[in-house]
PDB file of C-alpha atoms in Angstrom:
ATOM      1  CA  UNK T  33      -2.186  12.131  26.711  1.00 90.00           C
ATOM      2  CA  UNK T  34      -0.033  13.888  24.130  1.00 92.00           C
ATOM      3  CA  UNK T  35      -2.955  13.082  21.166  1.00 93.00           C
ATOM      4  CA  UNK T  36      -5.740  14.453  23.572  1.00 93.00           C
ATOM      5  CA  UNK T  37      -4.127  17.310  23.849  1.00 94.00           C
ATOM      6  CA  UNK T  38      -3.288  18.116  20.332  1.00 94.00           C
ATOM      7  CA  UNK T  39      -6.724  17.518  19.932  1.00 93.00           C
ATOM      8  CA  UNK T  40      -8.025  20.095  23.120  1.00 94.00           C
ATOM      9  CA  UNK T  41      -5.465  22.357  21.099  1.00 93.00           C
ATOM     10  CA  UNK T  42      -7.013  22.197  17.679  1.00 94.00           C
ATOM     11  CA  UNK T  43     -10.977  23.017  19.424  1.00 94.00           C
ATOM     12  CA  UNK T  44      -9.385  25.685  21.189  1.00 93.00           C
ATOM     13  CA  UNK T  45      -8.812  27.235  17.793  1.00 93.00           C
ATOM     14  CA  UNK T  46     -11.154  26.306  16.815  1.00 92.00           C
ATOM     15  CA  UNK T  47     -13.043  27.983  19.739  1.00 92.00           C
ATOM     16  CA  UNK T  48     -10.590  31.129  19.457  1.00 89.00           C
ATOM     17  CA  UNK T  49      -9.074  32.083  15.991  1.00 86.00           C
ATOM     18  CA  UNK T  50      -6.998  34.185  17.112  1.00 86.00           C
ATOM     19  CA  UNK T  51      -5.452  31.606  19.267  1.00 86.00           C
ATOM     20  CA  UNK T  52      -2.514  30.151  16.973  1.00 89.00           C
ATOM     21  CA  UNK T  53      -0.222  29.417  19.763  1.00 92.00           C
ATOM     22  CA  UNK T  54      -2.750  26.321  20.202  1.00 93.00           C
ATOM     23  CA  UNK T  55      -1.764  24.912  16.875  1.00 92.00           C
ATOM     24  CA  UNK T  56       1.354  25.236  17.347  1.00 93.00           C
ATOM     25  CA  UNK T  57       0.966  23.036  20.686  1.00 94.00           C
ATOM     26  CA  UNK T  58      -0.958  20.671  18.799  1.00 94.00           C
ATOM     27  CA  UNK T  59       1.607  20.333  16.251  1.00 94.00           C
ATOM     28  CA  UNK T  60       4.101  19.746  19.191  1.00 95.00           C
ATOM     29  CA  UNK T  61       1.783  17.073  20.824  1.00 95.00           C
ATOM     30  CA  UNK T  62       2.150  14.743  17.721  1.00 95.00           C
ATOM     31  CA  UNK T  63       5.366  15.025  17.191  1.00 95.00           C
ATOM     32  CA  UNK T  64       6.012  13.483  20.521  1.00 94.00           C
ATOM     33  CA  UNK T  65       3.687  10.865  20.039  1.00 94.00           C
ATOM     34  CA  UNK T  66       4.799  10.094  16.483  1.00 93.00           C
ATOM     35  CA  UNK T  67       8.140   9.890  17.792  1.00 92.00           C
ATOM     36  CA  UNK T  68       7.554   7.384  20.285  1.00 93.00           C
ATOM     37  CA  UNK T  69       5.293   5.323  18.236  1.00 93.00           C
ATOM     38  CA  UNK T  70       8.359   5.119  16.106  1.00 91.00           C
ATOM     39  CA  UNK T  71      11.367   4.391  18.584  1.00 92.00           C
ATOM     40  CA  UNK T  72       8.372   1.586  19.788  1.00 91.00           C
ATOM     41  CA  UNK T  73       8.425   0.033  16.053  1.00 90.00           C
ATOM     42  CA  UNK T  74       4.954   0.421  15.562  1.00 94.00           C
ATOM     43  CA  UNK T  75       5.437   1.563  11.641  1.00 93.00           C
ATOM     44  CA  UNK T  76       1.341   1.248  10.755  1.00 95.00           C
ATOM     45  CA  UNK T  77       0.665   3.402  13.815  1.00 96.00           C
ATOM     46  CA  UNK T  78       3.544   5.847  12.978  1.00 96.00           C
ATOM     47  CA  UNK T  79       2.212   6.028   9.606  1.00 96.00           C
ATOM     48  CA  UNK T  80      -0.976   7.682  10.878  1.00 97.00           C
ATOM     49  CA  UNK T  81       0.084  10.094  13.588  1.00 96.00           C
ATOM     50  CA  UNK T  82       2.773  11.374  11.232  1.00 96.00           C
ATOM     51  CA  UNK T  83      -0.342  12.081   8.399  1.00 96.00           C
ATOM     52  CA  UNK T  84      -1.930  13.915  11.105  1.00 96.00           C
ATOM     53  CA  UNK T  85       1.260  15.491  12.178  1.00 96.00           C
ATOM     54  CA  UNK T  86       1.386  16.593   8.393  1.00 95.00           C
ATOM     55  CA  UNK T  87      -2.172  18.483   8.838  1.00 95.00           C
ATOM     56  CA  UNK T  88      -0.826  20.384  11.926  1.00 94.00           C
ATOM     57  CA  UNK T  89       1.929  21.615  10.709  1.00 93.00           C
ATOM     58  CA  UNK T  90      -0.329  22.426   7.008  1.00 93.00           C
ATOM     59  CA  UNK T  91      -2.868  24.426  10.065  1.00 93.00           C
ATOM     60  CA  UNK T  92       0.117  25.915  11.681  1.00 91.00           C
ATOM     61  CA  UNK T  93       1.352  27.438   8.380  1.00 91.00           C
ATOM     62  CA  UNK T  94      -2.389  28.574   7.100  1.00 91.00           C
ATOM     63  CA  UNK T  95      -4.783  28.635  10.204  1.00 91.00           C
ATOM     64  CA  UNK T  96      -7.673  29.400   7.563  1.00 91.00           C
ATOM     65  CA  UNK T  97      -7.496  25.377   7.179  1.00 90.00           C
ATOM     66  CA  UNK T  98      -8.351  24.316  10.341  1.00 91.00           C
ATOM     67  CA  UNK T  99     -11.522  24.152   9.658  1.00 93.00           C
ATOM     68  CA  UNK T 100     -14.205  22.168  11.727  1.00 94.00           C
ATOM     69  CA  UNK T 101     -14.849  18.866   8.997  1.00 95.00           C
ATOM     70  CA  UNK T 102     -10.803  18.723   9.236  1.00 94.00           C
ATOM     71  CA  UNK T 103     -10.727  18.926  12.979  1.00 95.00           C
ATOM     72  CA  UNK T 104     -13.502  16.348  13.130  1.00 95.00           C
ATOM     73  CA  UNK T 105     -11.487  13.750  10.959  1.00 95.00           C
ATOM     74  CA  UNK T 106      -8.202  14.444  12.900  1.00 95.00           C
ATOM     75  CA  UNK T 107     -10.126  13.851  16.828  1.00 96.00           C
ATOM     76  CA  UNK T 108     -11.613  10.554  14.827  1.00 96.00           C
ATOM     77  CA  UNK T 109      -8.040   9.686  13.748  1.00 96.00           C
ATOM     78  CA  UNK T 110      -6.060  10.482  16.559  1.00 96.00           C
ATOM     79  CA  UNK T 111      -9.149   8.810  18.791  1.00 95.00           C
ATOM     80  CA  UNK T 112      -8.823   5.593  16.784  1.00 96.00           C
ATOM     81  CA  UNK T 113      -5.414   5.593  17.710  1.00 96.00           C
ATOM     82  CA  UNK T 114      -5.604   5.634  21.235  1.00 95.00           C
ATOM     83  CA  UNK T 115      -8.498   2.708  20.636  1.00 96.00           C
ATOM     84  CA  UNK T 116      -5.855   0.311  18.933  1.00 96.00           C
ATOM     85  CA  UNK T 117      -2.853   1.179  20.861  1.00 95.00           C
ATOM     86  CA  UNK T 118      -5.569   0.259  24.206  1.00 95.00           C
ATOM     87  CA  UNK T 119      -6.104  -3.309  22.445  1.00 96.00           C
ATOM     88  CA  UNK T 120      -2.312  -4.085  21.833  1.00 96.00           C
ATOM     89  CA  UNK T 121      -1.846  -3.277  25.600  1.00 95.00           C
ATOM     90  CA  UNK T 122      -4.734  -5.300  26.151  1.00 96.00           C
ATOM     91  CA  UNK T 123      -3.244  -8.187  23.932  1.00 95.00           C
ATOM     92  CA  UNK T 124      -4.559  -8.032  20.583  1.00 96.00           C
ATOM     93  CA  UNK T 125      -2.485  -8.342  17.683  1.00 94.00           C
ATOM     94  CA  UNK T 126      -0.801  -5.509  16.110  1.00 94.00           C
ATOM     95  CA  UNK T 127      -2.953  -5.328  12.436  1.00 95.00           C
ATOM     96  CA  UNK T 128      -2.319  -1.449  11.616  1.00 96.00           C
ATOM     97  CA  UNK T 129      -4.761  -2.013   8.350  1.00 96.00           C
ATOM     98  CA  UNK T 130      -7.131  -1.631  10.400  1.00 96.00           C
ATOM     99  CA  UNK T 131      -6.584   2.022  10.877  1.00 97.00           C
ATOM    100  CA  UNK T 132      -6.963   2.391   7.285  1.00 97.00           C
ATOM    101  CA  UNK T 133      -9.907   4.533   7.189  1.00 97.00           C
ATOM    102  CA  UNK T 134      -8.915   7.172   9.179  1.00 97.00           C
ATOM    103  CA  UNK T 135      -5.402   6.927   7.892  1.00 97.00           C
ATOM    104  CA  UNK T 136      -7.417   7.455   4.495  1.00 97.00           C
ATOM    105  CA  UNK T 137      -9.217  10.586   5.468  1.00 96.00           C
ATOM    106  CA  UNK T 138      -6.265  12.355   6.956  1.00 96.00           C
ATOM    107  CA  UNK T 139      -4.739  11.585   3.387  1.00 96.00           C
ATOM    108  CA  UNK T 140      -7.304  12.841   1.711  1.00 95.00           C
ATOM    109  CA  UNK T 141      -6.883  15.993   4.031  1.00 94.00           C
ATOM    110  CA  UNK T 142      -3.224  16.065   3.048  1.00 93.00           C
ATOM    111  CA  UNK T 143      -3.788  16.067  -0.798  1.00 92.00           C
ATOM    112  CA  UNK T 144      -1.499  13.022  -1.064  1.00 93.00           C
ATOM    113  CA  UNK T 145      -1.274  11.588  -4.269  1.00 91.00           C
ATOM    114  CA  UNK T 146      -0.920   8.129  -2.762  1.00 92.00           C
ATOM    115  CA  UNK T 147      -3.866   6.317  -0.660  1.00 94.00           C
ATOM    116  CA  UNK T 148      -3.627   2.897  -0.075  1.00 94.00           C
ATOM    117  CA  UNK T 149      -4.391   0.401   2.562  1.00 94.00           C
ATOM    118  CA  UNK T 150      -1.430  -1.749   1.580  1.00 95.00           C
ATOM    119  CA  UNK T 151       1.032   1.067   2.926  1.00 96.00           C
ATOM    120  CA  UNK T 152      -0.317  -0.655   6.624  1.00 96.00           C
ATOM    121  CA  UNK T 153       1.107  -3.796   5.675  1.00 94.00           C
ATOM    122  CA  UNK T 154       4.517  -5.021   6.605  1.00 93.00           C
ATOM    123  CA  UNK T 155       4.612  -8.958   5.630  1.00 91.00           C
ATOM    124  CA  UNK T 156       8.313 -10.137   6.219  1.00 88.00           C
ATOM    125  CA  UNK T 157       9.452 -10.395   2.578  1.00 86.00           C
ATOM    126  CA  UNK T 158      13.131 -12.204   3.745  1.00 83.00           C
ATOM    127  CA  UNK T 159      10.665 -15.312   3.543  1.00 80.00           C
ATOM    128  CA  UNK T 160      10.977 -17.394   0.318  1.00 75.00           C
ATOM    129  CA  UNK T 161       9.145 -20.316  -1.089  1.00 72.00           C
ATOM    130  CA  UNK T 162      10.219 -23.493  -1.410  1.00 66.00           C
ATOM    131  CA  UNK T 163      12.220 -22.702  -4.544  1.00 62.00           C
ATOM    132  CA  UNK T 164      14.663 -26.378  -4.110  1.00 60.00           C
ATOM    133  CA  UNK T 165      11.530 -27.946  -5.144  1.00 67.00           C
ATOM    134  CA  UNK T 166      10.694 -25.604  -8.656  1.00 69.00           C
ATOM    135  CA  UNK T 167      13.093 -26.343 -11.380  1.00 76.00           C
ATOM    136  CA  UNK T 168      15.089 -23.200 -12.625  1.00 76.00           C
ATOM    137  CA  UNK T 169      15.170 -22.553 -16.219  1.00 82.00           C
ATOM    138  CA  UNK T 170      16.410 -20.254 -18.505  1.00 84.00           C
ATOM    139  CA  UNK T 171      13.686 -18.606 -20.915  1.00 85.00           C
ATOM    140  CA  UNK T 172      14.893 -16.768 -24.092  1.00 89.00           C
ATOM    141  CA  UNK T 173      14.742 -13.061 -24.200  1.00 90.00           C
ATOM    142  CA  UNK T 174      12.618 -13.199 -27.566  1.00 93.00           C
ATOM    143  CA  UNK T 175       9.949 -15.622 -25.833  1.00 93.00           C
ATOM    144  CA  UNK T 176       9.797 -12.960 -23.291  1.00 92.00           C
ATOM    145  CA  UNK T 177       8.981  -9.956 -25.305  1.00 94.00           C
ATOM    146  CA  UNK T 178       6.023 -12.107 -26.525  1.00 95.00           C
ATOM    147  CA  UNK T 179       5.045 -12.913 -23.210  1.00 94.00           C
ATOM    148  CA  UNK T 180       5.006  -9.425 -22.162  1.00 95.00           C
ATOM    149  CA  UNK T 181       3.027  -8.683 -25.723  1.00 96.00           C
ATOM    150  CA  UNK T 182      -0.169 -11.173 -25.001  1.00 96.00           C
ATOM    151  CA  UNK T 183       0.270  -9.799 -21.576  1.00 96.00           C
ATOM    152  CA  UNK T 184      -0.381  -6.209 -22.307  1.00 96.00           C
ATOM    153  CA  UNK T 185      -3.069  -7.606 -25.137  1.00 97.00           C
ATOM    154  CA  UNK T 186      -5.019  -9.194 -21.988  1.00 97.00           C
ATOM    155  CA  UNK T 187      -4.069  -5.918 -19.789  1.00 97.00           C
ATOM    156  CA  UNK T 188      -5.893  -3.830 -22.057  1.00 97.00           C
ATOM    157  CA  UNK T 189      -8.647  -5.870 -22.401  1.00 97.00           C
ATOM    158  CA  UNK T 190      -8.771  -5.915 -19.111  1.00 97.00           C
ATOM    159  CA  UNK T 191      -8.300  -2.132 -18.649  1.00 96.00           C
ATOM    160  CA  UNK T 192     -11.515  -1.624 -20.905  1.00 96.00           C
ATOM    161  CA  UNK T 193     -13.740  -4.080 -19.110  1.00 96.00           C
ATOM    162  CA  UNK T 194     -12.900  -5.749 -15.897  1.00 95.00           C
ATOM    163  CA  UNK T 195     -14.943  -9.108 -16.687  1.00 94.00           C
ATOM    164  CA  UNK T 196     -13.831  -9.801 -19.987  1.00 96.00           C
ATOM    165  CA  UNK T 197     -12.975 -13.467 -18.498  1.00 96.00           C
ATOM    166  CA  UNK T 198     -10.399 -13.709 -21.776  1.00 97.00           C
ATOM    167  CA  UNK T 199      -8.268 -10.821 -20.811  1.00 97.00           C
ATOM    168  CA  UNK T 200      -7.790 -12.441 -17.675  1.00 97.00           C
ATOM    169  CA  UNK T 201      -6.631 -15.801 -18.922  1.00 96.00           C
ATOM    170  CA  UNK T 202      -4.136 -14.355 -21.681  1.00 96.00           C
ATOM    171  CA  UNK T 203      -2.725 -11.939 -18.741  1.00 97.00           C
ATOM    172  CA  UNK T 204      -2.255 -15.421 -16.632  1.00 96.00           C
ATOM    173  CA  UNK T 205      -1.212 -17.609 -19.614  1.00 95.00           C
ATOM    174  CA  UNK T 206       1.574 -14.890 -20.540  1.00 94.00           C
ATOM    175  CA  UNK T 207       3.181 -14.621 -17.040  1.00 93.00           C
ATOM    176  CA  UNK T 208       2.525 -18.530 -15.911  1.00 87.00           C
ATOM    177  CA  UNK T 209       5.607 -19.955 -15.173  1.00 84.00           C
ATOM    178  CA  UNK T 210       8.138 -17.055 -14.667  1.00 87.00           C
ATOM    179  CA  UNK T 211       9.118 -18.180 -11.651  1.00 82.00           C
ATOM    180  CA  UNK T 212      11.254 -20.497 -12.626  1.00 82.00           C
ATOM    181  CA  UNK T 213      13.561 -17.854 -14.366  1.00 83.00           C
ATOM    182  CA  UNK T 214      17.088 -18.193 -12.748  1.00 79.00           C
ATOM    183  CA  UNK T 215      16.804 -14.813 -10.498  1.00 76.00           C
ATOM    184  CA  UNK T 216      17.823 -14.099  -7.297  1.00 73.00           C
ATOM    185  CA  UNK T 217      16.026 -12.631  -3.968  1.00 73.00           C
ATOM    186  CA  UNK T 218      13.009 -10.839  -4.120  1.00 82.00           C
ATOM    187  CA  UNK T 219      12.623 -10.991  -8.043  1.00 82.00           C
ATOM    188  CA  UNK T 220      12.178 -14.697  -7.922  1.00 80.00           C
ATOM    189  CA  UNK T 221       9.381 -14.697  -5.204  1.00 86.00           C
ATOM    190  CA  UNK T 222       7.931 -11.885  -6.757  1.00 91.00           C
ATOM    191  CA  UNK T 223       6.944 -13.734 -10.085  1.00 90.00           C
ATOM    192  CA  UNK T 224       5.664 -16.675  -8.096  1.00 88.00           C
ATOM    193  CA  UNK T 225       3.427 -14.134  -5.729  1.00 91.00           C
ATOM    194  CA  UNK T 226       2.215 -12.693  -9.378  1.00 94.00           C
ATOM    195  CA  UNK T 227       1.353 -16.060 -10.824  1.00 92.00           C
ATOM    196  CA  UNK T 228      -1.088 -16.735  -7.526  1.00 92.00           C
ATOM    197  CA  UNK T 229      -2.393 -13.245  -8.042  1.00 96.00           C
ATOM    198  CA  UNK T 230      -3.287 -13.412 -11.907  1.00 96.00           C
ATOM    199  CA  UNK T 231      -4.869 -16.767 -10.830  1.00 95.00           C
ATOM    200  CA  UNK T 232      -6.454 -15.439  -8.641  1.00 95.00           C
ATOM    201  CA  UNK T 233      -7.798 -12.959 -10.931  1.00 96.00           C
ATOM    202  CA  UNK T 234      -8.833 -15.515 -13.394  1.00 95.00           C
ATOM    203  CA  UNK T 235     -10.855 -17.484 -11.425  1.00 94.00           C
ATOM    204  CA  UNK T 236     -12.487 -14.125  -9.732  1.00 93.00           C
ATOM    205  CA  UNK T 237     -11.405 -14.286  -6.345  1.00 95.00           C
ATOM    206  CA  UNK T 238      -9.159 -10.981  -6.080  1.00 94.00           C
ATOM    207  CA  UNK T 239     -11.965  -8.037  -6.156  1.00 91.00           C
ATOM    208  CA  UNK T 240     -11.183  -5.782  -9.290  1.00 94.00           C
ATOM    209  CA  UNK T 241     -10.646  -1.926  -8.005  1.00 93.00           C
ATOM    210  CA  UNK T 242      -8.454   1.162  -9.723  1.00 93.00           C
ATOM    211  CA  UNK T 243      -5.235   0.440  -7.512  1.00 93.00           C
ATOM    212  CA  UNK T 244      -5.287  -3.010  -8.902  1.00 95.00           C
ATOM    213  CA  UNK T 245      -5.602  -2.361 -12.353  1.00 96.00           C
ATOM    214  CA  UNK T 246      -2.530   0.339 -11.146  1.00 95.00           C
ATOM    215  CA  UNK T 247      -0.474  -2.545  -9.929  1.00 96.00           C
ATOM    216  CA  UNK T 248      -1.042  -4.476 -13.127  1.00 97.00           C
ATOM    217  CA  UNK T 249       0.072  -1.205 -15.229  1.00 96.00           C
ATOM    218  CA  UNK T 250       3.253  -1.358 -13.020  1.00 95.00           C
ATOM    219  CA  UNK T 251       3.723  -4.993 -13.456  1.00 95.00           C
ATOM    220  CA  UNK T 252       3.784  -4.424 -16.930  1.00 95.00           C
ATOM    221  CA  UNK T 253       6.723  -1.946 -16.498  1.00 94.00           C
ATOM    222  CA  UNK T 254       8.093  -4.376 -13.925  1.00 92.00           C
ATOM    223  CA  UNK T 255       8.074  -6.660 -17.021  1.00 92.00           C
ATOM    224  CA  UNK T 256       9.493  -4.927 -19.324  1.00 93.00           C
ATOM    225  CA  UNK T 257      12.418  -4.082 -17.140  1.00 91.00           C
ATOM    226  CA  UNK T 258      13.813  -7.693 -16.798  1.00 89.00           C
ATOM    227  CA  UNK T 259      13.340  -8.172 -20.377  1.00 90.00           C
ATOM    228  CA  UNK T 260      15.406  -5.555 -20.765  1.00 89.00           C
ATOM    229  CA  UNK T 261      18.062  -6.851 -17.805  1.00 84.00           C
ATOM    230  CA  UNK T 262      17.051  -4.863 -14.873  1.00 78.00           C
ATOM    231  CA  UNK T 263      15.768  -7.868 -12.718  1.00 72.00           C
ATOM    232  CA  UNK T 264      15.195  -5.668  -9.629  1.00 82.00           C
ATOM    233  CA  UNK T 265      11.795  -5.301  -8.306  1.00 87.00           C
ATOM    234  CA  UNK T 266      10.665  -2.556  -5.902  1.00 86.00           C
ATOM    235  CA  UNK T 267       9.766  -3.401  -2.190  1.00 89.00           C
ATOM    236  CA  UNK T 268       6.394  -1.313  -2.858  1.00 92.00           C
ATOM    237  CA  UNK T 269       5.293  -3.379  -6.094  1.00 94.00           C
ATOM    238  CA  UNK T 270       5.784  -6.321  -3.901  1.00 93.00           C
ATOM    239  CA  UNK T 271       3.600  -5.829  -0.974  1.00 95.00           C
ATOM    240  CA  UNK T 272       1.437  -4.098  -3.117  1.00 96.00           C
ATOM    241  CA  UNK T 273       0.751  -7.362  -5.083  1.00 95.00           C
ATOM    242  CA  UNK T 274       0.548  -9.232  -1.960  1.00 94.00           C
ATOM    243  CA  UNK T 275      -1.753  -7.312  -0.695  1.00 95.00           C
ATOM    244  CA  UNK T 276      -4.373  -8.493  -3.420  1.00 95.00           C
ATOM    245  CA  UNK T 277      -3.462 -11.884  -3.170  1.00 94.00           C
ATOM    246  CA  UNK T 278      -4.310 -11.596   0.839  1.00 91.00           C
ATOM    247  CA  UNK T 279      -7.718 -10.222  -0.498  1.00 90.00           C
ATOM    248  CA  UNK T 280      -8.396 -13.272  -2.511  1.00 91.00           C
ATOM    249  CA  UNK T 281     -11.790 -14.999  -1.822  1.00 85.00           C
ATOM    250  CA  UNK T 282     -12.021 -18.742  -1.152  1.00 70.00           C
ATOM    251  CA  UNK T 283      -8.474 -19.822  -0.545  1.00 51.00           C
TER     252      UNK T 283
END
């Protein structure tokens, strides 16, 4: 009821321009809803009502911008919304990625300099493979730096054509086995997830697309971090990665 009504409010501008008290309500409406999709731990759906809540508040500020196109992608937003919240009442699993495309176009309406359908993921990364079973090993620091060398020699081959097959065996070969490195939590996993992901690449299962040449620019940093004894790795650079190895063709 709340996201109907924030969208009756935005056509009544809409309908009335000098009628900003019904942005305002709008604005109101999805806060309410964006709370309670939040206190109900539904993080993918949160996601999206609080991008839209974002454009009311941007109308609220400068009415001029609630314009019909952007009033038309919020009422298919906020209308999806109701759609998949129906179906997990109904039973269906809770798969917020696949609110992606309107969670996409209310980005794109908020300028935001991030748009990504991984950020409607949320795999449980307290998991951990079987590490018992793969032998730890130290590798030296000076084998590393070359590592990371043929890696960013493949990366920019890569980089300057995305089916240069060679690029994408040197990135693999370079990064093959760092999983065994003695690390600890999610840097350990992490190398393993980006061995199945560069062999994935390899063998051309992962599709090829700007934010995954992005996450293998930020792997490279990644890389260069833990040669230099910062073995951390970000939550986002994670699921990111994951994300692409989820994507992979074949199995």
């Amino acid at each position: 009821n709340s996201l109907t009504e924030a969208v009756n409010g935005l056509k009544a501008f809409l309908a009335s321009k000098q009628d900003v008290d019904s942005l305002r309500n709008a604005r109101s409406q999805v806060h309410q809803a964006n709370g309670a999709l939040q206190l109900l731990d539904l993080r993918g759906v949160a996601l999206v009502t609080d991008a839209v809540e974002q454009v009311t508040r941007r109308f609220e500020a400068e009415p001029k911008d609630c314009l019909p196109v952007a009033v038309r992608s919020v009422e298919t937003a906020l209308t999806a919304v109701v759609a998949y919240l129906e179906a997990l009442l109904s039973g269906r699993p809770n798969q917020p990625i696949r609110l992606f495309p309107y969670y996409r176009d209310v980005l794109l309406l908020n300028r935001a300099s991030r748009v990504h359908p991984a950020d409607l993921i949320f795999p449980d990364l307290s998991r951990r493979p079987a590490f018992h079973q793969i032998e730890a090993r130290q590798i030296p620091t000076d084998q590393l730096r070359d590592r990371r060398a043929r890696f960013e020699l493949g990366l920019l081959g890569f980089l300057r054509d995305a089916n240069d097959a060679e690029a994408r065996k040197r990135m693999r070969a370079a990064l093959a086995d760092l999983e065994h490195l003695p690390q600890r939590g999610l840097a350990r996993s992490f190398w393993w997830i980006i061995r199945g992901l560069l062999e994935g690449l390899e063998s051309g299962a992962v599709p090829v697309d700007v934010d995954l040449k992005r996450v293998l620019a930020r792997l490279n940093l990644q890389l260069r971090r833990m040669i230099e004894g910062g073995g951390a790795v970000a939550e986002r650079l994670m699921i990111d990665s994951l994300y692409y190895v989820g994507r992979a063709q074949g199995g």
